[in-house]
mmCIF file of C-alpha atoms and ligand atoms in Angstrom:
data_model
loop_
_atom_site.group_PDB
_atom_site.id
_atom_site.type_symbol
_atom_site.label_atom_id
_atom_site.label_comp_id
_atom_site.label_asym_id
_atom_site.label_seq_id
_atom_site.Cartn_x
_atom_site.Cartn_y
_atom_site.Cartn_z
ATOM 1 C CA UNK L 1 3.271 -14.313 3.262
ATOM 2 C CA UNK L 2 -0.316 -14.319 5.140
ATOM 3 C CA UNK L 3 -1.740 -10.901 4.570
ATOM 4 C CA UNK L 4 -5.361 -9.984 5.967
ATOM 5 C CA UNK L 5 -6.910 -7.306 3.935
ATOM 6 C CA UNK L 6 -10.052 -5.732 5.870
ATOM 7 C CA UNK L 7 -13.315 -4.729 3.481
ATOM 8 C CA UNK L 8 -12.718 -5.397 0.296
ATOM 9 C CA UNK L 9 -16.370 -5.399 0.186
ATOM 10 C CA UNK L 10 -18.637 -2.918 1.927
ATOM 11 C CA UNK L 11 -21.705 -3.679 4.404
ATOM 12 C CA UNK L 12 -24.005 -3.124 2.107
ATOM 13 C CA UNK L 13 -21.787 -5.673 -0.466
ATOM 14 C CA UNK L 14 -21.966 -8.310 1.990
ATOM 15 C CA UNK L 15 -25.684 -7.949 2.848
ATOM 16 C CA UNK L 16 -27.107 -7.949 -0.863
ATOM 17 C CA UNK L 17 -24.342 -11.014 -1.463
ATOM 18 C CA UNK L 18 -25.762 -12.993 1.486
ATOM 19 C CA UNK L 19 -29.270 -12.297 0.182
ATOM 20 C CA UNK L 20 -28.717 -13.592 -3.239
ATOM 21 C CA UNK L 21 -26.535 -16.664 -1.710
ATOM 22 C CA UNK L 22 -30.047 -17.290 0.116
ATOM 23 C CA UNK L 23 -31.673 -18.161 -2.361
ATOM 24 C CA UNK L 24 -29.269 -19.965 -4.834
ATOM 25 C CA UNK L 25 -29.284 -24.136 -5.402
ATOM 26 C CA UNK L 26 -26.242 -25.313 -3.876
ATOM 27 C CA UNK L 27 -24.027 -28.605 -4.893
ATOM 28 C CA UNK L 28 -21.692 -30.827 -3.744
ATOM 29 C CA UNK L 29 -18.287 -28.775 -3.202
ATOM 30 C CA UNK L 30 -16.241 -32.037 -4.564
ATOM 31 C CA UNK L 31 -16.854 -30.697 -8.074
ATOM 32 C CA UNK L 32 -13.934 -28.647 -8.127
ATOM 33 C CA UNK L 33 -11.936 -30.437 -5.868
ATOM 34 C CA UNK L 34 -9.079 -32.802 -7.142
ATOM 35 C CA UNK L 35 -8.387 -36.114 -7.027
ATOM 36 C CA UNK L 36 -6.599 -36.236 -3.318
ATOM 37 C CA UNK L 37 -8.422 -33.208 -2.411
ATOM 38 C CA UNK L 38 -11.839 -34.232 -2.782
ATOM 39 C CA UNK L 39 -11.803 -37.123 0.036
ATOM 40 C CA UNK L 40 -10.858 -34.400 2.474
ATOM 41 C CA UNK L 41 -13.888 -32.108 1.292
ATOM 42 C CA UNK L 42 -16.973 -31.547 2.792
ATOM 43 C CA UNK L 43 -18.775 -28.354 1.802
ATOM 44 C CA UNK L 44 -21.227 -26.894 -0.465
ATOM 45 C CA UNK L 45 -20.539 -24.688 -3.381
ATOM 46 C CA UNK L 46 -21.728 -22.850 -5.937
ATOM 47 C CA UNK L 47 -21.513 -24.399 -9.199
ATOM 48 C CA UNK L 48 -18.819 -22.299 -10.924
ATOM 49 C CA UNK L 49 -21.235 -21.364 -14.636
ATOM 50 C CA UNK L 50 -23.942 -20.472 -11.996
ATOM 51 C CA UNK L 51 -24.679 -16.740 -13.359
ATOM 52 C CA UNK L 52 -24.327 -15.879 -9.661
ATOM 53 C CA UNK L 53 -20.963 -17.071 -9.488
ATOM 54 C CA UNK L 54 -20.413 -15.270 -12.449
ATOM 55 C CA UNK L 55 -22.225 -11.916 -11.045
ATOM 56 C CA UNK L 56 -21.350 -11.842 -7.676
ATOM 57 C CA UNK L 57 -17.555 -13.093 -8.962
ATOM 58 C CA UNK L 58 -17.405 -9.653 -11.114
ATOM 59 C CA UNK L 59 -17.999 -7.982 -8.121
ATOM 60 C CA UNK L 60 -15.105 -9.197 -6.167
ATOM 61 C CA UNK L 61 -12.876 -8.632 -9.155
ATOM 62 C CA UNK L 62 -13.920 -5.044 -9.421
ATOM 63 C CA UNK L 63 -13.454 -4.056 -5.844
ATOM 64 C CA UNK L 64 -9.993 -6.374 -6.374
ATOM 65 C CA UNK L 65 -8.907 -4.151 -9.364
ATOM 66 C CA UNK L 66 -9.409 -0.673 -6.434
ATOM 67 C CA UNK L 67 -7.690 -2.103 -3.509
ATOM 68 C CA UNK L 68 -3.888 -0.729 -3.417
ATOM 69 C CA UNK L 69 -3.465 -3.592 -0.735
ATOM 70 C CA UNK L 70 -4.303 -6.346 -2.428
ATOM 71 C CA UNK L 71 -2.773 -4.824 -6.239
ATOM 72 C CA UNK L 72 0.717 -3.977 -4.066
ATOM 73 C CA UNK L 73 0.773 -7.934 -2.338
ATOM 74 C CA UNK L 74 -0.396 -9.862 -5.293
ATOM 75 C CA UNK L 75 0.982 -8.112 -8.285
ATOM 76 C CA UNK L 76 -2.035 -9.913 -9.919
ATOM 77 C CA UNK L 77 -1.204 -11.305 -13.428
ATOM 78 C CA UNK L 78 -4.716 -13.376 -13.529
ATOM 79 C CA UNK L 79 -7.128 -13.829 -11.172
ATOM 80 C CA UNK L 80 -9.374 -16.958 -10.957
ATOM 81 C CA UNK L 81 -13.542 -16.338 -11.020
ATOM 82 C CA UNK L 82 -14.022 -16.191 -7.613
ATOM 83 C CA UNK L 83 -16.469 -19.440 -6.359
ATOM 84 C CA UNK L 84 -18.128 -19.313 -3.374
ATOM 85 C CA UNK L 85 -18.967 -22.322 -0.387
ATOM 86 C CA UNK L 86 -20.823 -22.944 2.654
ATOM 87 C CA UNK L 87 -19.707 -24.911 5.393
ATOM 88 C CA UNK L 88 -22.477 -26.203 7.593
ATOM 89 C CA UNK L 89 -23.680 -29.168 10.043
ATOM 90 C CA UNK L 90 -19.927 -30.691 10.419
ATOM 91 C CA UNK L 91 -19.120 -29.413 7.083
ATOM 92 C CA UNK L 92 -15.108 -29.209 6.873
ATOM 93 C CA UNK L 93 -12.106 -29.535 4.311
ATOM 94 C CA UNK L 94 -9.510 -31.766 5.802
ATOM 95 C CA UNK L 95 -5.805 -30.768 4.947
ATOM 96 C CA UNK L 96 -4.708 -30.528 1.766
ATOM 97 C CA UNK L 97 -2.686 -28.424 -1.027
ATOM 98 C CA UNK L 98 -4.623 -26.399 -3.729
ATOM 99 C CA UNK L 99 -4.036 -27.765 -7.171
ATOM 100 C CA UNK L 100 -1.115 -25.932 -9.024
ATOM 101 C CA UNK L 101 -3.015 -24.706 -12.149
ATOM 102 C CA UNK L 102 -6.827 -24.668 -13.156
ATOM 103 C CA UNK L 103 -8.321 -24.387 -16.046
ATOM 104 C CA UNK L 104 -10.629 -21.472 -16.193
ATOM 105 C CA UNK L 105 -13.996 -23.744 -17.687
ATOM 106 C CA UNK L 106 -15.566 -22.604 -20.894
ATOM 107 C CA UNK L 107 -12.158 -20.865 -21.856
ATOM 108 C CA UNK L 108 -8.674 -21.522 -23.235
ATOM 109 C CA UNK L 109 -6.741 -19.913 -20.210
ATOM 110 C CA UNK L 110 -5.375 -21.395 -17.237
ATOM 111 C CA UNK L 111 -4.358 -19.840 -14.228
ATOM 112 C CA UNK L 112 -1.391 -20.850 -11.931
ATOM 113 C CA UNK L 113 -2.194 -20.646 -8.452
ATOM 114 C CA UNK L 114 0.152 -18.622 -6.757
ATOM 115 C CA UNK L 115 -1.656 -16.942 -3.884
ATOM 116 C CA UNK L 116 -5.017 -18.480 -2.312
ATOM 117 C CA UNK L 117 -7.850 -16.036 -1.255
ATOM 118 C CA UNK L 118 -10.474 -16.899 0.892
ATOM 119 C CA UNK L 119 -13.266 -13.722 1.144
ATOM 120 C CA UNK L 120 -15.773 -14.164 4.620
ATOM 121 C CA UNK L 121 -19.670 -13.698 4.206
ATOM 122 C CA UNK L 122 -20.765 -14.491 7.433
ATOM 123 C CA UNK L 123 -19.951 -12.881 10.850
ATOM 124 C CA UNK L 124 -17.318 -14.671 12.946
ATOM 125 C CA UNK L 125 -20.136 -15.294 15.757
ATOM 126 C CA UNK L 126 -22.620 -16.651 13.168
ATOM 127 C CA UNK L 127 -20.936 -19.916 13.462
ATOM 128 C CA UNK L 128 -18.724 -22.075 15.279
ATOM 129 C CA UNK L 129 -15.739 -23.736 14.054
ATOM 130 C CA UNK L 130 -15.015 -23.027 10.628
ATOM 131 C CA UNK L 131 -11.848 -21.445 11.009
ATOM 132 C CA UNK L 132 -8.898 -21.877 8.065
ATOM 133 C CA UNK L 133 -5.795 -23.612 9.555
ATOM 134 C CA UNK L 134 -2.420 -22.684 7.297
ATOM 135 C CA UNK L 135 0.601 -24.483 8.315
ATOM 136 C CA UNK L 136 3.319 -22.157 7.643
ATOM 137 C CA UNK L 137 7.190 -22.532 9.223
ATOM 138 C CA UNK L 138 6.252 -20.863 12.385
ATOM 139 C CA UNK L 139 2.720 -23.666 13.237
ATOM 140 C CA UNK L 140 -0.664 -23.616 11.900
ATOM 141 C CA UNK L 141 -2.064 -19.993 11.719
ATOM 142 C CA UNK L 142 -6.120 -19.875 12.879
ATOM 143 C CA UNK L 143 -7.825 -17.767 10.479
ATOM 144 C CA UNK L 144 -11.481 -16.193 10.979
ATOM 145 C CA UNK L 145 -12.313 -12.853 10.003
ATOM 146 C CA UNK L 146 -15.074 -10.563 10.005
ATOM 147 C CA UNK L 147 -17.347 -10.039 6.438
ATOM 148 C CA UNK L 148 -15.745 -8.470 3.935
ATOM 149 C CA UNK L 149 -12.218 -9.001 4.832
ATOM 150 C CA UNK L 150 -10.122 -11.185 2.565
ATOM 151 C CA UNK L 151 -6.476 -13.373 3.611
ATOM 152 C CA UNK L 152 -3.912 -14.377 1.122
ATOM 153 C CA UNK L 153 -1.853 -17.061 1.517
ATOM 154 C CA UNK L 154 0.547 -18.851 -0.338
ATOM 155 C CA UNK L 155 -0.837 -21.845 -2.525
ATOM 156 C CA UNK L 156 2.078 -23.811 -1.515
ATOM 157 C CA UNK L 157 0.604 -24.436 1.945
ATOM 158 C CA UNK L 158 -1.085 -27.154 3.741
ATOM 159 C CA UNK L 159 -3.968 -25.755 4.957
ATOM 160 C CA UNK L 160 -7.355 -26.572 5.654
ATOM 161 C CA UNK L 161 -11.056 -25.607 7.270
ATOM 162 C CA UNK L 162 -12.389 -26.893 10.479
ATOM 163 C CA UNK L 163 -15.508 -28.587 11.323
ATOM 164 C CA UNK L 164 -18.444 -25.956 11.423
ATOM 165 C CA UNK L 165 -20.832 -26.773 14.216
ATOM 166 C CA UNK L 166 -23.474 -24.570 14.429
ATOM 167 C CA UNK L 167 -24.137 -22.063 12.450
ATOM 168 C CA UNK L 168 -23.194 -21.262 8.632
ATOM 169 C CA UNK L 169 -19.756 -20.193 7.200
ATOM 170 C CA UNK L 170 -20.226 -18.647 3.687
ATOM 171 C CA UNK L 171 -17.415 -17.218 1.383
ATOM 172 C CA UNK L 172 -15.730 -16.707 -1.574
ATOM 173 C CA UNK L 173 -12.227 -18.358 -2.381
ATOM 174 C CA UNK L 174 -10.256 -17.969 -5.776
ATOM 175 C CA UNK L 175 -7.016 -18.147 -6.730
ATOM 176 C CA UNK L 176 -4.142 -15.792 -8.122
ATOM 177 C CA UNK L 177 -1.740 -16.046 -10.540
ATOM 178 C CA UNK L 178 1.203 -13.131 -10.076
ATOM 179 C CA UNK L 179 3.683 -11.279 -12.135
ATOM 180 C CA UNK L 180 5.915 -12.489 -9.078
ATOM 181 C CA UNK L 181 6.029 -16.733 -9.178
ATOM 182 C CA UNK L 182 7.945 -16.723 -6.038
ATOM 183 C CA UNK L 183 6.705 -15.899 -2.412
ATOM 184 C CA UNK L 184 9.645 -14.479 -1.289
ATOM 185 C CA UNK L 185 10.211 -12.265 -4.103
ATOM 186 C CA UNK L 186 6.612 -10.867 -3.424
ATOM 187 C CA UNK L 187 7.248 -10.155 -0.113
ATOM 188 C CA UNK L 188 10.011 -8.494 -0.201
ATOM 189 C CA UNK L 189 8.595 -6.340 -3.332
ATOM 190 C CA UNK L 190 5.434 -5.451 -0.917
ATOM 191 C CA UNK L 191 7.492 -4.375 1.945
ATOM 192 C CA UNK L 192 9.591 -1.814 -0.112
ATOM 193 C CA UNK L 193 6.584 -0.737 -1.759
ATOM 194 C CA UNK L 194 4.737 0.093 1.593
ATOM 195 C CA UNK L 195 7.981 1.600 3.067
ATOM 196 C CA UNK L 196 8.165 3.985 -0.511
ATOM 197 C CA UNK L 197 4.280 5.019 0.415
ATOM 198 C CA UNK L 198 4.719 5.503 4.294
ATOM 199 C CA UNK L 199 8.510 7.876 3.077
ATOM 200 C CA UNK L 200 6.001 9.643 0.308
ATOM 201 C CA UNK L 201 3.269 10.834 2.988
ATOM 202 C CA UNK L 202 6.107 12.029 5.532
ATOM 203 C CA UNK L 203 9.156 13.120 3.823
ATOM 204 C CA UNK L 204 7.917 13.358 0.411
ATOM 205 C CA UNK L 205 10.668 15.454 -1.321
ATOM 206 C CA UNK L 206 13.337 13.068 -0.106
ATOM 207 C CA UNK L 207 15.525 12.541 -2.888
ATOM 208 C CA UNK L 208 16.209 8.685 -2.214
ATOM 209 C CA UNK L 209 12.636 8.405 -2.935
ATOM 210 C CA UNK L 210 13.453 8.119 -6.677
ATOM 211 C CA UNK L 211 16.276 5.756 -6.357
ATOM 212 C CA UNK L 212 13.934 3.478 -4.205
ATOM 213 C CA UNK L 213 11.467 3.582 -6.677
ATOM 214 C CA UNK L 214 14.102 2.803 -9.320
ATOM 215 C CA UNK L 215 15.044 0.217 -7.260
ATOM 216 C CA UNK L 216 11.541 -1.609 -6.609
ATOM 217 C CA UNK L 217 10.707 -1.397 -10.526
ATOM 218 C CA UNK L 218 14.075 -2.939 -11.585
ATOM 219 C CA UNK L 219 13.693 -5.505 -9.577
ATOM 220 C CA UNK L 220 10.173 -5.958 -10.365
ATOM 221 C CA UNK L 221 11.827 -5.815 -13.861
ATOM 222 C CA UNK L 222 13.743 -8.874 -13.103
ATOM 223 C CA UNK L 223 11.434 -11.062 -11.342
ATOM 224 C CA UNK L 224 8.080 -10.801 -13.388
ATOM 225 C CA UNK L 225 6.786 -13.131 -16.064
ATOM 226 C CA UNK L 226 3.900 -11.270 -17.739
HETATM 227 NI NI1 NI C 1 -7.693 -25.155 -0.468
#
């Protein structure tokens, strides 16, 4: 499932992020990549024990842990401390798969990566190029969005991030690891939940309302690893 969920982070978020990002040392991006991964990379990042990783990161996760969108798609076990990259003059990240589980540095815990988040900094018309290509069963799917708005994707796909041009593309990308292993599962668990919301605001007395909510917990009961 590709989901676009619009400002996770406020105006004002976005402005004091891009100011900090500004002013922050910048490395190679091939630090986190993986082995077949990091010939196809081309980027800059911030290191990921940068304390403006870890600030800006705790940020993200905050706003993450208020947004009924994102809580209802990902059914977020873990989340990864979101990084953060800049593509620039050609920068890209040819195609490739992100690696199944990372290790989450200076700790003992690992998260499997489930869902893949990239977060936009930069205005679609700051830059050219730059946009995130997922291959799904239907073709590639062109992905550019305005500031503040995040897309989910599965981890499983090929994807990748074109050449940027002119300009600047800054954001933040982490990874997901969900109660719900299975895409499929997920999906189907997010579309009854939004259907139970939409029957709650218009016919909420309904009595079916309970049994579909006995329904989505049972078998949330069944798929979930916690
Ligand atoms: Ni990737």
């Amino acid at each position: 499932m590709l989901l676009q969920i619009p400002d996770v982070l406020t105006a004002e978020q976005v402005a004091a992020f891009r100011m900090a990002l500004a002013q922050a040392d910048w490395v190679d991006g091939k630090v986190t990549a993986g082995h077949q991964s990091a010939k196809a990379k081309n980027n800059l990042q911030l290191p990921e024990d940068h304390p403006l990783s870890r600030e800006l990161g705790n940020a993200i996760l905050q706003a993450l842990e208020r947004n009924p969108l994102f809580l209802s798609a990902a059914l977020p076990l873990k989340v990864f401390p979101p990084l953060f990259n800049c593509y620039q003059g050609g920068g890209s990240f040819g195609v490739h798969v992100d690696n199944a589980i990372r290790d989450i540095r200076g700790t003992p815990h690992r998260v499997r990566t489930d869902i893949s988040a990239t977060l936009f900094l930069s205005q679609p018309h700051e830059y050219e190029g730059g946009e995130l290509l997922i291959e799904d069963t239907y073709g590639a799917k062109s992905v550019k969005l305005p500031a503040g708005y995040m897309i989910l994707y599965p981890s499983t796909s090929l994807h990748k991030v074109n050449p940027v041009t002119k300009g600047a593309r800054l954001a933040s990308f982490f990874w997901t690891q969900s109660l719900v292993r299975d895409d499929a599962q997920r999906a189907l668990l997010f579309d009854l939940d939004t259907s139970i919301q939409r029957l709650t605001q218009d016919v909420p007395d309904h009595a079916s309302l309970v049994q579909m909510t006995g329904i989505y917990h049972n078998l949330l009961r069944m798929w979930a690893d916690t």
